[in-house]
CSV table of C-alpha atoms in Angstrom, one decimal:
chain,number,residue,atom,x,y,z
A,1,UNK,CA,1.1,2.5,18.7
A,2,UNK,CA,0.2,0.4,15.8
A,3,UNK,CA,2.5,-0.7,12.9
A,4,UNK,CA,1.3,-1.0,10.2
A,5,UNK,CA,3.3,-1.9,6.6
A,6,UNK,CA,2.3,-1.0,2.9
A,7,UNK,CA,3.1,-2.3,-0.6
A,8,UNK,CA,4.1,0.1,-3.3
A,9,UNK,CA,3.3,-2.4,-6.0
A,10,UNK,CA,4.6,-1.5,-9.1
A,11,UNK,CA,3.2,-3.4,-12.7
A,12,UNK,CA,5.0,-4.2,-16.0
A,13,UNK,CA,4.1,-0.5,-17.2
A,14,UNK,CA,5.2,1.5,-14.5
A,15,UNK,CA,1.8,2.1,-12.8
A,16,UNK,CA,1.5,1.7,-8.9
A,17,UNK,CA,-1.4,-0.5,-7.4
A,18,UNK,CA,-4.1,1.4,-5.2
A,19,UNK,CA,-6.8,0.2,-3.8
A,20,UNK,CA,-9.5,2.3,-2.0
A,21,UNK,CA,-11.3,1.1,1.8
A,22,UNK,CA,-15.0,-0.1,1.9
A,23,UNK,CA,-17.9,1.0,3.9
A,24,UNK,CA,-17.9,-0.2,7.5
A,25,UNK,CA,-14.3,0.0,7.7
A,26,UNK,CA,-11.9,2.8,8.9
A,27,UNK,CA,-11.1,5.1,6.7
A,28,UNK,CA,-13.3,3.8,4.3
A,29,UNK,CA,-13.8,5.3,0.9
A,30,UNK,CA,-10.3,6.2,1.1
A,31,UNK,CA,-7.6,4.9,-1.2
A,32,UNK,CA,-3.8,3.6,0.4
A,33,UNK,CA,-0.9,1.4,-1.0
A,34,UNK,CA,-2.7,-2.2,0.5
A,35,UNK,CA,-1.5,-3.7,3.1
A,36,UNK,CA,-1.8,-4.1,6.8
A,37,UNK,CA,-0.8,-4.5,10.3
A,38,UNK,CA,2.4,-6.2,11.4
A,39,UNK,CA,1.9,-8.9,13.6
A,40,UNK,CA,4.3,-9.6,16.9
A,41,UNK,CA,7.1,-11.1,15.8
A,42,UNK,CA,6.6,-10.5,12.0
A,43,UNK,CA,8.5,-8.4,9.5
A,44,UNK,CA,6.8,-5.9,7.5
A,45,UNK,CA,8.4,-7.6,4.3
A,46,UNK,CA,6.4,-11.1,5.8
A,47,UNK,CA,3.5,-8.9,6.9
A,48,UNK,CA,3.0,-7.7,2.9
A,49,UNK,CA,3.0,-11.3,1.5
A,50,UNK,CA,0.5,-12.2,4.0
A,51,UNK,CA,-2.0,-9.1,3.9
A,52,UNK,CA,-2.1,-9.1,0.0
A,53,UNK,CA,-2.2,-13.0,0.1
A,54,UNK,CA,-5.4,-12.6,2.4
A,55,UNK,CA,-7.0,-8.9,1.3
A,56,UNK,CA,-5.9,-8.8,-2.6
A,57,UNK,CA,-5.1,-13.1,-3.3
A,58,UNK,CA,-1.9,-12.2,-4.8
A,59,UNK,CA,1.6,-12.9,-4.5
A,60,UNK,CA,4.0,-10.0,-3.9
A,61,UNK,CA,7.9,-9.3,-3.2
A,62,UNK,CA,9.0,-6.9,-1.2
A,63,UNK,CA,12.2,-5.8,-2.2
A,64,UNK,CA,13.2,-2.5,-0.8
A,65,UNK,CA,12.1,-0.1,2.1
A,66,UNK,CA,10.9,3.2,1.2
A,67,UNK,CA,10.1,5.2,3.9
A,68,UNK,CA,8.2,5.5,7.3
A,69,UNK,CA,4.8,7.7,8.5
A,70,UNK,CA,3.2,8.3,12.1
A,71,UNK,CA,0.4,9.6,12.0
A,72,UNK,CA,-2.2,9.9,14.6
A,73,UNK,CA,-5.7,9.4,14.0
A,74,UNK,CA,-7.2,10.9,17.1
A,75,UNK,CA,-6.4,8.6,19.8
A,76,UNK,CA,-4.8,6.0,17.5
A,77,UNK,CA,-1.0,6.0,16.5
A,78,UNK,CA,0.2,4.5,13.6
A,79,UNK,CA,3.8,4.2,12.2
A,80,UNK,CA,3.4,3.2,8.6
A,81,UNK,CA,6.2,1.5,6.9
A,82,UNK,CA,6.4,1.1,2.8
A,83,UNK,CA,7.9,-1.0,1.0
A,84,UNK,CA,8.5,-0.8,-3.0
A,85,UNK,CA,7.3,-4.2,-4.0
A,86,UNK,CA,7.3,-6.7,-7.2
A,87,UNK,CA,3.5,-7.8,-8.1
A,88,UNK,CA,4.5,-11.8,-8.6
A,89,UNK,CA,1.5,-14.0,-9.8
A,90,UNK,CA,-2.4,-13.8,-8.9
A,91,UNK,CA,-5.4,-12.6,-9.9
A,92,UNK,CA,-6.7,-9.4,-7.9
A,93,UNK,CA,-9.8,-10.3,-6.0
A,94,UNK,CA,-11.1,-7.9,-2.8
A,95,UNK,CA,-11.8,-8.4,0.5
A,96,UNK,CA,-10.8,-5.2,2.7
A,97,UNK,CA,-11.2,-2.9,-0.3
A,98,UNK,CA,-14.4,-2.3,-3.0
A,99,UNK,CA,-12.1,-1.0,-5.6
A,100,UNK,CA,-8.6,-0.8,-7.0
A,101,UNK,CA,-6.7,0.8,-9.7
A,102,UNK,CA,-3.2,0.8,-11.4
A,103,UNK,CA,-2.1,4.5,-11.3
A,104,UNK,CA,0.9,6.7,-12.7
A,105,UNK,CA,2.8,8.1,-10.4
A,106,UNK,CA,1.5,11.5,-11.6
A,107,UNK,CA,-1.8,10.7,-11.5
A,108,UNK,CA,-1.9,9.3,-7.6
A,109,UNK,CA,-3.2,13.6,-6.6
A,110,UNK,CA,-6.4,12.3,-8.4
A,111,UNK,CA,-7.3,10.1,-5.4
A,112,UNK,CA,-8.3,10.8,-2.0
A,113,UNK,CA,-5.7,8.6,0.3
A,114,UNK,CA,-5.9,8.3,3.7
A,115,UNK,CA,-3.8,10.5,5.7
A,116,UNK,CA,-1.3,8.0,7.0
A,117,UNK,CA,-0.2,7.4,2.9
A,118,UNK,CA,-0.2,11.0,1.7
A,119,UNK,CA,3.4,11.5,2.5
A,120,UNK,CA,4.0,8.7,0.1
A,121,UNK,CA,2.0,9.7,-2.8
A,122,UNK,CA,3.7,13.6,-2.5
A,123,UNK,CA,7.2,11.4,-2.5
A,124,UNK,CA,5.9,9.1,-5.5
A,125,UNK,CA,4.3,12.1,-7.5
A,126,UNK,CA,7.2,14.1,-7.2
A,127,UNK,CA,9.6,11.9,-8.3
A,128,UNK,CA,7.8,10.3,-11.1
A,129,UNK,CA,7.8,6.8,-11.8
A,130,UNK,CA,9.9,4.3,-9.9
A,131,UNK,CA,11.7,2.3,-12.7
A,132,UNK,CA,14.7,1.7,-10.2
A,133,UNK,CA,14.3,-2.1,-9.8
């Protein structure tokens, strides 16, 4: 099994950062809530600062846990844990990703995610926008 943790980012308006996977990488084409796999010994709230540090160059704070997703991608098992998560400082630039957006909540069904992070975006869409910090 591989875990693997992810950053519901919310912005000053209320919209949620997505970004979608490039070419030549699992998945790719597919949009997710960034983030990355948790290193041995690491937390997923240390594994967020880190993979958005290295994928996205931003700063983020992890503030509460939101949920947790296995999935199995063939022969590959991933638990996927989110986190909501405070966008701190940094300018957005890729390297795992070749696009991003800032989405409502409502608007997330617009996007094709990858299916470890559709449980998420049913819960997000659902209940609207997150405005609970």
């Amino acid at each position: 099994m591989i875990e693997v943790a992810a950053a519901i980012i919310e912005n000053a308006e209320g919209k949620l950062l997505i970004a979608r996977r490039r070419a030549g990488k699992s998945q790719a084409g597919m949009w997710e809530f960034p983030g990355g796999k948790i290193e041995p010994g690491e937390s997923p709230e240390g594994c967020l600062r880190r993979e958005l540090r290295e994928e996205m160059q931003i700063e983020v704070e992890p503030y509460a846990y939101y949920g947790v997703n296995d999935h199995h991608y063939g022969s590959a098992h991933i638990r996927l844990f989110a986190y909501r998560a405070r966008y701190v400082s940094g300018e957005i630039i890729l390297t795992d990703h070749d696009a991003y957006r800032w989405a409502a909540a409502e608007e997330l069904h617009a996007y094709t995610f990858a299916p470890a992070d559709i449980s998420f975006v049913e819960s997000l869409a659902s209940s609207g926008i997150l405005r609970q910090q």
